[in-house]
mmCIF file of C-alpha atoms and ligand atoms in Angstrom:
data_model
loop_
_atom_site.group_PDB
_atom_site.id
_atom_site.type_symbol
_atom_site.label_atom_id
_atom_site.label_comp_id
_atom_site.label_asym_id
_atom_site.label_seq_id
_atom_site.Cartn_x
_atom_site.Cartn_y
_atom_site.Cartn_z
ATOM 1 C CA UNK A 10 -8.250 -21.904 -5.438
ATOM 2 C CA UNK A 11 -5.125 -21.471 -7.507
ATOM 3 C CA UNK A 12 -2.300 -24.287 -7.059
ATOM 4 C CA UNK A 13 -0.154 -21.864 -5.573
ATOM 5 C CA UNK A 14 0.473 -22.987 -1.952
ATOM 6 C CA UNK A 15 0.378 -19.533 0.617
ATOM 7 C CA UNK A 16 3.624 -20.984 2.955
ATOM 8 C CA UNK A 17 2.447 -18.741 5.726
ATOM 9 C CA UNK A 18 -1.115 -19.263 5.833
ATOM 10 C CA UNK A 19 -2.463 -22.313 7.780
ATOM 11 C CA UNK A 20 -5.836 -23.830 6.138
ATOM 12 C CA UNK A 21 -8.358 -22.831 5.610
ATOM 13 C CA UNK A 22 -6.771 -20.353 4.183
ATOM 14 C CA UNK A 23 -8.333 -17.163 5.276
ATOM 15 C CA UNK A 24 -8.431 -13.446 4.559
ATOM 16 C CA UNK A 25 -9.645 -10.161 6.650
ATOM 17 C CA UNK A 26 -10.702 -7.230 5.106
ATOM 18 C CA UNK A 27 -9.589 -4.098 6.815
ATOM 19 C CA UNK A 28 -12.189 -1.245 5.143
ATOM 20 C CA UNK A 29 -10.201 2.076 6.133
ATOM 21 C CA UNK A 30 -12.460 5.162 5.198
ATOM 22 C CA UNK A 31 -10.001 7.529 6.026
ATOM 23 C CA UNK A 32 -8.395 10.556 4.023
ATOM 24 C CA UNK A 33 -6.941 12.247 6.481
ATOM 25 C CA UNK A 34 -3.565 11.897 5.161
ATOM 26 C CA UNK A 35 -4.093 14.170 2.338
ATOM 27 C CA UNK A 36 -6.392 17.172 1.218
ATOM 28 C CA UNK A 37 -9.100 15.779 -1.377
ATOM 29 C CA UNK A 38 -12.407 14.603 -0.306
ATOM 30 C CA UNK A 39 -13.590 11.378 -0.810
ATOM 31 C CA UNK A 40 -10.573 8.732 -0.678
ATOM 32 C CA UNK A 41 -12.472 7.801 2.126
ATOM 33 C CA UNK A 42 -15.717 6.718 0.394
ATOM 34 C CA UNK A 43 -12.849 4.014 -1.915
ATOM 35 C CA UNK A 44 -13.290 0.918 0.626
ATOM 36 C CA UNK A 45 -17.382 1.714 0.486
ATOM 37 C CA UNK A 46 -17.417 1.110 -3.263
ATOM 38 C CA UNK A 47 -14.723 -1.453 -3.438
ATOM 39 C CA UNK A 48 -16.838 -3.640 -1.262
ATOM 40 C CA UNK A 49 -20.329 -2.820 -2.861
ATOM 41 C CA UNK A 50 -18.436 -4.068 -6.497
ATOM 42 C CA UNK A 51 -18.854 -7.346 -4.948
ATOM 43 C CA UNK A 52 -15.099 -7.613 -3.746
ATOM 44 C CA UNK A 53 -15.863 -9.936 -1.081
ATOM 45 C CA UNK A 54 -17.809 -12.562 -2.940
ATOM 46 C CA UNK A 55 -15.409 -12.258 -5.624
ATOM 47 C CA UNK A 56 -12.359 -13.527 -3.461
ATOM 48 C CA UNK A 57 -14.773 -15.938 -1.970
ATOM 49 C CA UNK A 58 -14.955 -17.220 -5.158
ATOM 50 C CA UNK A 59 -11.915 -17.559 -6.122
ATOM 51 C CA UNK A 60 -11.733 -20.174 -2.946
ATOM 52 C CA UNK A 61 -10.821 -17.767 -0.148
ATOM 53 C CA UNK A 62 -12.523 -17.754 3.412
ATOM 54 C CA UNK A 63 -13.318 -13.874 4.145
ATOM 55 C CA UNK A 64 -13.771 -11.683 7.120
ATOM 56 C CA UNK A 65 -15.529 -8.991 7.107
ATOM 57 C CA UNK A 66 -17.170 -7.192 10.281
ATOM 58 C CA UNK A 67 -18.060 -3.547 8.572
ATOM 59 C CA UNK A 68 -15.911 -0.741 7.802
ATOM 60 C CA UNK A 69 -13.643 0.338 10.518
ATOM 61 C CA UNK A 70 -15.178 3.280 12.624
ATOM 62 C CA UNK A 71 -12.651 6.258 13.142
ATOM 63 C CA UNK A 72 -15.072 8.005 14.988
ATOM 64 C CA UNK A 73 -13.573 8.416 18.646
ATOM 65 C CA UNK A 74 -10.384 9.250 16.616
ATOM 66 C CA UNK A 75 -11.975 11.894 14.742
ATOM 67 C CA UNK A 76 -13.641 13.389 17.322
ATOM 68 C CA UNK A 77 -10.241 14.060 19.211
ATOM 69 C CA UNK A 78 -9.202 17.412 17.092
ATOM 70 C CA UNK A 79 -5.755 18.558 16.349
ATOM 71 C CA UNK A 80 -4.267 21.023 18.502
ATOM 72 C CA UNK A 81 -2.991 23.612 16.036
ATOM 73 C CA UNK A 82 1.000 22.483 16.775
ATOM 74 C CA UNK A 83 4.237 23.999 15.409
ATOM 75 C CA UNK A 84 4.437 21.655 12.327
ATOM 76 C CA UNK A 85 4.206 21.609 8.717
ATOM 77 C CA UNK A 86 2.409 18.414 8.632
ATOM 78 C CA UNK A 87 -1.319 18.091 8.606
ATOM 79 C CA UNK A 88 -3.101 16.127 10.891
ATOM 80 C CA UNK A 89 -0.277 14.535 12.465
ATOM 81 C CA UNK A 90 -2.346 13.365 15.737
ATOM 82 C CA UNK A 91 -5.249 11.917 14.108
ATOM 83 C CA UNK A 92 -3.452 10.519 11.031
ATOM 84 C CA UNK A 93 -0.996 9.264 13.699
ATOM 85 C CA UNK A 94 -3.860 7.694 16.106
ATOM 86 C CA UNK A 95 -5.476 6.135 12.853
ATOM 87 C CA UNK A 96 -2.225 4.151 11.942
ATOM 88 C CA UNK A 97 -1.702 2.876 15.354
ATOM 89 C CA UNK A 98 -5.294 1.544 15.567
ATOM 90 C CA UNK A 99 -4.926 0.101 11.669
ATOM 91 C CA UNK A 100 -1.626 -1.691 13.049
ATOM 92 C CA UNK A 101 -2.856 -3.492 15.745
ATOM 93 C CA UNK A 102 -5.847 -4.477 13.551
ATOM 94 C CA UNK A 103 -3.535 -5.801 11.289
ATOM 95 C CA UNK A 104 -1.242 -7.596 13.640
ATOM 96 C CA UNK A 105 -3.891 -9.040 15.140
ATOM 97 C CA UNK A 106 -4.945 -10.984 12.173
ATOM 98 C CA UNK A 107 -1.537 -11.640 11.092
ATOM 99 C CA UNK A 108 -0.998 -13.006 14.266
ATOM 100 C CA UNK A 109 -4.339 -15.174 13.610
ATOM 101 C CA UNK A 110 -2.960 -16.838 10.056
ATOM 102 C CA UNK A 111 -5.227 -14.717 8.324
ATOM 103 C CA UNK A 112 -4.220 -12.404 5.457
ATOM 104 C CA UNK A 113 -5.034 -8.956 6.023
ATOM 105 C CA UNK A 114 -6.691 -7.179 3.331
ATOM 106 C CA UNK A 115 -6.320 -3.338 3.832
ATOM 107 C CA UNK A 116 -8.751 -1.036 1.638
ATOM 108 C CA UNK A 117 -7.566 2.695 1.723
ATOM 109 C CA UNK A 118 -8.212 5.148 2.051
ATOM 110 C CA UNK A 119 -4.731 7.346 1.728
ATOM 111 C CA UNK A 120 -1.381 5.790 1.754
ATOM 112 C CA UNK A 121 -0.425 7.336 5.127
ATOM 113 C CA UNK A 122 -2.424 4.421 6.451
ATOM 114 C CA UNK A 123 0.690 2.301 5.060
ATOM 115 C CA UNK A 124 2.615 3.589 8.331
ATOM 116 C CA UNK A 125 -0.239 1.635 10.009
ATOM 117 C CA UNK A 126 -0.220 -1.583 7.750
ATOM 118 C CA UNK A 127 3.213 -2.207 7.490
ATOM 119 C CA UNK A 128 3.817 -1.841 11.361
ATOM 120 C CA UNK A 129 1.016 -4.502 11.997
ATOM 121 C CA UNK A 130 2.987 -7.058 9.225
ATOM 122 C CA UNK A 131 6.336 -6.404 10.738
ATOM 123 C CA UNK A 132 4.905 -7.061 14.057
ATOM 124 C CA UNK A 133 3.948 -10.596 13.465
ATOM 125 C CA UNK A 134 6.460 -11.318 10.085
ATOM 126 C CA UNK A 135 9.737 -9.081 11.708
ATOM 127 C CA UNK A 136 11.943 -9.987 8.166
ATOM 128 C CA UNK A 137 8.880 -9.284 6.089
ATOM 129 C CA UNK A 138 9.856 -7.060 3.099
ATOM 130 C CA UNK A 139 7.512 -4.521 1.060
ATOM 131 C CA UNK A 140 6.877 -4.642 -1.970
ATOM 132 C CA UNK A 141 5.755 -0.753 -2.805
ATOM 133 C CA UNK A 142 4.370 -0.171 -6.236
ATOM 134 C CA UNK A 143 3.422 3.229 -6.752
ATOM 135 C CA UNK A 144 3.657 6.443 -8.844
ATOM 136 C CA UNK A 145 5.493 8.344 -5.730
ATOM 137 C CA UNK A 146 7.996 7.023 -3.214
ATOM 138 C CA UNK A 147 6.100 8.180 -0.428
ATOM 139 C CA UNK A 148 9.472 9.078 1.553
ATOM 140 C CA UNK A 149 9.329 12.843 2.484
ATOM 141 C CA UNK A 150 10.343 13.530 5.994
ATOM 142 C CA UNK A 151 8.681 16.669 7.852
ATOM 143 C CA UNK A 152 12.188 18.315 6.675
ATOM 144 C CA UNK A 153 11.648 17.728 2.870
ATOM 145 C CA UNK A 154 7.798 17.157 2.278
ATOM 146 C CA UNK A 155 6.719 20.458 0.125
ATOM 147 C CA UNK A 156 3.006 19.822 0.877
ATOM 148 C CA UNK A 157 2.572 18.372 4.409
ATOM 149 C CA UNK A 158 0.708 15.923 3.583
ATOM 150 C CA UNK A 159 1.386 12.435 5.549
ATOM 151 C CA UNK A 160 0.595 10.219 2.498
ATOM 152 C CA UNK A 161 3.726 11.127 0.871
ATOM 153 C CA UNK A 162 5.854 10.352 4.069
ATOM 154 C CA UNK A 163 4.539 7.161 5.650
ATOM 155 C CA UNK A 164 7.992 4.945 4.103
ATOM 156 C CA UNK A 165 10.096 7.509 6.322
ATOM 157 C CA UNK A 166 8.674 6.972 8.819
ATOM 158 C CA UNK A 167 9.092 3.399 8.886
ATOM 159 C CA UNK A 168 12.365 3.498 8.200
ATOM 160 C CA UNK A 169 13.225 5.783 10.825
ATOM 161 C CA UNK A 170 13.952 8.435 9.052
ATOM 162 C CA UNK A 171 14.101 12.414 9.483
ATOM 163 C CA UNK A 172 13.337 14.053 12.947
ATOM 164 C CA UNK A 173 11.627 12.138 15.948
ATOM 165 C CA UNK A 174 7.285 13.419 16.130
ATOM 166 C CA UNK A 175 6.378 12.431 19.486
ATOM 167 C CA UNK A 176 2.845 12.025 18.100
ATOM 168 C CA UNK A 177 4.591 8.950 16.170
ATOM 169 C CA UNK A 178 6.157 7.585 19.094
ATOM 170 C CA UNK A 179 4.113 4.435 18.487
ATOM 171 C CA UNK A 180 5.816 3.673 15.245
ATOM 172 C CA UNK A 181 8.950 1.299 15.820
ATOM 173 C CA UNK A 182 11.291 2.115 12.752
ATOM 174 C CA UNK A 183 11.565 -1.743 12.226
ATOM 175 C CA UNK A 184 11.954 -1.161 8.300
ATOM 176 C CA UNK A 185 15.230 -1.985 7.106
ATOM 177 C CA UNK A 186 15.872 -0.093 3.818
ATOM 178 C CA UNK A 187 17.131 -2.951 2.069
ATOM 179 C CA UNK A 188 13.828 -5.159 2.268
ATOM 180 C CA UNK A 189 11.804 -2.398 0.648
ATOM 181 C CA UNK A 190 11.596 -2.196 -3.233
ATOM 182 C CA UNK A 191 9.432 0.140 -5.258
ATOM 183 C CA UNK A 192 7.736 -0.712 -9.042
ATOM 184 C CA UNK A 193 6.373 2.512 -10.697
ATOM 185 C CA UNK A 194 8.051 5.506 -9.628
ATOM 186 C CA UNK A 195 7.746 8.460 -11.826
ATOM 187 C CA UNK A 196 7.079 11.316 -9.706
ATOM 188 C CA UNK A 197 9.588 11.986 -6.722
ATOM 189 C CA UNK A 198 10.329 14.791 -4.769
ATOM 190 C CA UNK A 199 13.927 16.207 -5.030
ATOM 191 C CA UNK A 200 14.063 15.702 -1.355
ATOM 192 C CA UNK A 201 12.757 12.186 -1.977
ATOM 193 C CA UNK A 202 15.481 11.308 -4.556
ATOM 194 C CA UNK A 203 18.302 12.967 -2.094
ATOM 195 C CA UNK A 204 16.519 10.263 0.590
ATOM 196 C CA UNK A 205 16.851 6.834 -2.078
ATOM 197 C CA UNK A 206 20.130 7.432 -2.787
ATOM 198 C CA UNK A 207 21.643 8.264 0.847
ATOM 199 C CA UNK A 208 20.047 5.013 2.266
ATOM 200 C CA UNK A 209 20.755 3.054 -1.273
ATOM 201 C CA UNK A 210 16.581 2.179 -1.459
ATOM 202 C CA UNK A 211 16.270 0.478 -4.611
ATOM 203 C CA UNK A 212 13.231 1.617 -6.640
ATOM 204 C CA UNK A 213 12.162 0.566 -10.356
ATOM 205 C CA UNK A 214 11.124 4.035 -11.840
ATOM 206 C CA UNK A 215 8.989 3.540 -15.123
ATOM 207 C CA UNK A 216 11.975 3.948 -17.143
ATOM 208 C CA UNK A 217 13.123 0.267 -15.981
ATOM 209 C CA UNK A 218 9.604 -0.348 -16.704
ATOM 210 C CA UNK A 219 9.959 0.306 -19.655
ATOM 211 C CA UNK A 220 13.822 -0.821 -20.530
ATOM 212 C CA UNK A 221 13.650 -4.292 -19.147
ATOM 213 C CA UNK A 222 10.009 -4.698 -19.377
ATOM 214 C CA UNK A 223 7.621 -5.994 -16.238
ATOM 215 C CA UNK A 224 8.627 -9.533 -15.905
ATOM 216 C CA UNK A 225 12.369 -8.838 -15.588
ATOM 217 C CA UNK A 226 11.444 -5.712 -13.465
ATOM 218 C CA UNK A 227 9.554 -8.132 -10.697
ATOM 219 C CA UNK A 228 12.041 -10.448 -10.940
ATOM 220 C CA UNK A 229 15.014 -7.917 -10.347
ATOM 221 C CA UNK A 230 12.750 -6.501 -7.214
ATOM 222 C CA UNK A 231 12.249 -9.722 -5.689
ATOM 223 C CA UNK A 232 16.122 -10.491 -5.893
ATOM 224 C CA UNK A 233 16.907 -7.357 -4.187
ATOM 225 C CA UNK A 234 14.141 -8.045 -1.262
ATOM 226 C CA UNK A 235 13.391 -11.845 -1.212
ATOM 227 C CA UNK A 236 16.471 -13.131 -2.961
ATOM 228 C CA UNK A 237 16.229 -16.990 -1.650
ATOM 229 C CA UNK A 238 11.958 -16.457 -1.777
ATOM 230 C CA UNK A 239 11.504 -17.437 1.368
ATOM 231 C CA UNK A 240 10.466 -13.892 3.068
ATOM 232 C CA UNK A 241 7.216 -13.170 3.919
ATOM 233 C CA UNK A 242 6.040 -9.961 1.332
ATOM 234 C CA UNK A 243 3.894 -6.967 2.212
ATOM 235 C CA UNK A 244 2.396 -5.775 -1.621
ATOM 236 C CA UNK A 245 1.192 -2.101 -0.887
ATOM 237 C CA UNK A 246 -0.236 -1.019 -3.881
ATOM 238 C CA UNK A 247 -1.352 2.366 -4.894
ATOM 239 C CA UNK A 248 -3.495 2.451 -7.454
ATOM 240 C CA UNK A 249 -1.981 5.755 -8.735
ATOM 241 C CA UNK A 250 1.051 3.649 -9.903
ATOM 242 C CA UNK A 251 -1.357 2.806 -12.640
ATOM 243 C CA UNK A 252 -1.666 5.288 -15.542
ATOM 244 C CA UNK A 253 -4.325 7.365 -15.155
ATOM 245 C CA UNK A 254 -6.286 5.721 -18.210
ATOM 246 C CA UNK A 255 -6.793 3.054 -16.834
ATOM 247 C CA UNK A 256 -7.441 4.612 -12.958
ATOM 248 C CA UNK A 257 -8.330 7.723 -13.246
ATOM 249 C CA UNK A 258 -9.842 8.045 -9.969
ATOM 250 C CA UNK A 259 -7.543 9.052 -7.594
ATOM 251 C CA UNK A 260 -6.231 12.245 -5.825
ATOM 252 C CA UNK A 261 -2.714 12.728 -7.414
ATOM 253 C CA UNK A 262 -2.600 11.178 -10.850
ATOM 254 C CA UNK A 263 0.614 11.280 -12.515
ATOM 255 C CA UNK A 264 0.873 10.217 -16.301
ATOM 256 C CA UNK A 265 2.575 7.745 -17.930
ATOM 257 C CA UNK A 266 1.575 4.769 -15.301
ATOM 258 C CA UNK A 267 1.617 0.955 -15.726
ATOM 259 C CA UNK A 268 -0.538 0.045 -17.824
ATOM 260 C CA UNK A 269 -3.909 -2.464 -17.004
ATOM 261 C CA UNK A 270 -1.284 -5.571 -17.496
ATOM 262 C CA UNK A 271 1.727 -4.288 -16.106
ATOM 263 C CA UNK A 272 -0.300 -4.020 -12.966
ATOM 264 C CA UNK A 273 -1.766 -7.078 -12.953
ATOM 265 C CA UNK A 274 1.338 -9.292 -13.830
ATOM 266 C CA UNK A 275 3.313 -7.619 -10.862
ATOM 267 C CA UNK A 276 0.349 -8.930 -8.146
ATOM 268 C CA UNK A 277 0.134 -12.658 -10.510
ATOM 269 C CA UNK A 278 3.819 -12.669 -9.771
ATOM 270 C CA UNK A 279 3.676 -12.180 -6.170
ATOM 271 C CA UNK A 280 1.267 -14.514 -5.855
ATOM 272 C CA UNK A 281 2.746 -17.239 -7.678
ATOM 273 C CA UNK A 282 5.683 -16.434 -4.839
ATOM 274 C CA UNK A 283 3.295 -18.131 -2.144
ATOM 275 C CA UNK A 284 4.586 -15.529 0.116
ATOM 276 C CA UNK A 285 2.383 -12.871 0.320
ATOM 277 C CA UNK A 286 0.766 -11.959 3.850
ATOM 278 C CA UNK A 287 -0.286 -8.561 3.574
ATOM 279 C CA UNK A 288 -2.031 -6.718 0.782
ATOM 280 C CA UNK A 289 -2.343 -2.637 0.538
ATOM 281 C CA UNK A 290 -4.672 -1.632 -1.708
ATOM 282 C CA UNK A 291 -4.885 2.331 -1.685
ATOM 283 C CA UNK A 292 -5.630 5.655 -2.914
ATOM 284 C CA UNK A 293 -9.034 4.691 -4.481
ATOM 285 C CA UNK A 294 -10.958 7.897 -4.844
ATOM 286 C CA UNK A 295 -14.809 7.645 -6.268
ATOM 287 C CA UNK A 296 -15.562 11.327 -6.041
ATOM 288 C CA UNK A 297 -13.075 12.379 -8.841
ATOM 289 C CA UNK A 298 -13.662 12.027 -11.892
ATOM 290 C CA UNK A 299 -17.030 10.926 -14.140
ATOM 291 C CA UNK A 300 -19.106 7.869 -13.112
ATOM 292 C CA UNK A 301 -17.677 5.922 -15.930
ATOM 293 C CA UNK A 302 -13.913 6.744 -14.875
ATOM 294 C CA UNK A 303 -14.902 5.790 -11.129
ATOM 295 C CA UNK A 304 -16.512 2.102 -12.532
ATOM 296 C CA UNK A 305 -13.360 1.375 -14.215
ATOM 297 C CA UNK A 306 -11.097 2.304 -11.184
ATOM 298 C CA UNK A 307 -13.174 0.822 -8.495
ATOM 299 C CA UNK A 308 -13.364 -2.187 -10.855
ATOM 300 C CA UNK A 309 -9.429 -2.413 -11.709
ATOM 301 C CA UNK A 310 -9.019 -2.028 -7.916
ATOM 302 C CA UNK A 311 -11.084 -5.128 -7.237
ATOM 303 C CA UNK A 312 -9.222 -7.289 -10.162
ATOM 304 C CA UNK A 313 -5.631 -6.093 -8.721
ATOM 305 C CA UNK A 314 -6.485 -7.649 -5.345
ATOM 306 C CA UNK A 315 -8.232 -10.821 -6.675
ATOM 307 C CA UNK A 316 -4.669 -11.055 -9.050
ATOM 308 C CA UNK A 317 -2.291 -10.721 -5.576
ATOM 309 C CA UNK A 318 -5.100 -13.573 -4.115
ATOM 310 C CA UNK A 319 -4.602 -16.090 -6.728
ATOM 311 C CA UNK A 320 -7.079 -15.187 -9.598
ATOM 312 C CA UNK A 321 -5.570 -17.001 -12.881
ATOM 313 C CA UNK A 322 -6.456 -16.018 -16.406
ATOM 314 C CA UNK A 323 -6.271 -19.605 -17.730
HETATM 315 N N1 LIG B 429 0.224 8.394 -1.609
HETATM 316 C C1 LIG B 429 0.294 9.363 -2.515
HETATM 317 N N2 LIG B 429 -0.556 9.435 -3.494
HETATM 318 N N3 LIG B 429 1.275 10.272 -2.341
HETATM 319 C C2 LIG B 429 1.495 11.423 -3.174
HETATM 320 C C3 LIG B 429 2.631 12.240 -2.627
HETATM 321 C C4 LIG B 429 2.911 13.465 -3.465
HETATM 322 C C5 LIG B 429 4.072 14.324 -2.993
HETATM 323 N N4 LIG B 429 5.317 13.651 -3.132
HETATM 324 C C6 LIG B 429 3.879 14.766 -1.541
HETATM 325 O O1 LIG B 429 4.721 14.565 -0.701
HETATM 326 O O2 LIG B 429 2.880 15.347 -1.210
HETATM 327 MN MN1 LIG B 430 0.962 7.601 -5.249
HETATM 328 MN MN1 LIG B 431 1.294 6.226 -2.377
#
């Protein structure tokens, strides 16, 4: 076990794997088979290793959720009901083990099952902030999304924003904009953009990335979010925010990522924060791209999470 002491994590220190097969949040096939192969890489005994208790009781089973269709309703989204029962079932999971001391360990799966994730950490942490590292800001409201898809909205509705979806009812909009920070930006929405700026979100685009370099970037995001480090931190981490090099699996690549360390220093800082209570790990898709390409981003997907749980290079 690292020397970094968790502050909100009572011994032994523990973590629960949430397995999320789920996709749909967005249109491409197979997101849901990324929790499968992140476990059969050995995931489990890896963080074991590294001095971690783990739970892990199977896959979740969406299967009385699935087999409630959506009504063809007058909205642009897609799948709002069953994306919308999914989160609320992923929340409670998750706030149930928060509630327990243990540190929930979600594997996506699409990012709409954020909405889900970062209701169940707010639920037992209420001044929690989230940490959001990712190639898109996620932030479209039913007004501004151009594609419907829920995995580019699930920040909005957290925050509260855009029209009320009594299918969302559920979701308490207990996000406050200024405890969420994103690392990685590079593709956003001119809706999305309009959306930052209004409610003064502060995001690190890859151009800060770039400018100040990683270290100073984390730094500057935990100031804005945790600036006494003593908040509890939600990392949601999609593993798009990567360049596509180096995780080419996944359903919306966008080029010109973080690279394979700039990744992995942003979850050693947050570790070496001993605040971390929640860990996202999304957006894992095994049935694009070659086998090869799939190996290296179910792999990098299993070193990011054992980074955020302490793994140290020396
Ligand atoms: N979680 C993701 N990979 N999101 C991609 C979102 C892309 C685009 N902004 C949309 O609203 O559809
Ligand atoms: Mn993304
Ligand atoms: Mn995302």
């Amino acid at each position: 076990m690292s020397s970094i002491v968790n502050k909100f994590l009572p011994n032994p220190k523990t973590i629960a794997i949430v397995g999320c097969p789920f996709s749909g949040g967005q249109p491409k096939l197979g997101v849901d088979k990324g929790p499968i192969h992140l476990v059969e890489a050995g995931l489990i005994d890896q963080l074991e290793e590294i001095g971690w208790k783990v739970h892990f009781d199977g896959h979740h089973q969406f299967e009385e959720i699935h087999a409630a269709p959506d009504p063809p309703i007058k909205t642009l989204l897609k799948n709002p009901r069953l994306v919308s029962r999914v989160c609320e079932s992923v929340a409670s999971v998750v706030g149930g083990h928060a509630k327990n001391g243990q540190l929930p360990v979600t594997l996506g799966g699409d990012h709409s099952l954020a909405m889900g994730t970062v209701s169940g950490t707010l639920a037992s942490y209420p001044d929690a902030c989230v940490i959001w590292i990712d190639a898109h800001a996620d932030i479209n409201t039913s007004k501004t999304t151009e594609s419907g898809n829920i995995h580019g909205m699930p920040v909005s509705f957290l925050l509260g924003l855009g029209e009320n979806h009594p299918e969302f009812a559920w979701i308490r909009p207990v996000l406050k904009p200024e405890r969420i920070v994103y690392i990685g930006l590079r593709d956003i929405d001119a809706g999305e953009r309009r959306i930052l700026r209004e409610n003064k979100i502060k995001a690190f685009s890859m151009h800060e990335v770039d400018k100040y370099g990683i270290g100073k970037v984390v730094e500057m995001a935990l100031d804005h979010v945790n600036p006494n480090r003593d908040l509890p931190i939600h990392l949601s981490f999609d593993v798009d925010a990567l360049d596509p090099s180096v995780a080419p699996s996944t359903g919306t690549p966008v080029r010109g990522g973080l690279t394979f360390r700039e990744g992995h220093y942003i979850c050693e800082a947050i570790h070496e924060t001993g605040l971390l209570v929640a860990l996202d790990l999304m957006e894992v898709n095994p049935s694009l791209a070659d086998p090869e390409s799939v190996r290296q981003t179910v792999a990098v997907g299993c070193s990011l999470v054992r980074s955020a749980l302490g793994e140290t290079l020396l």
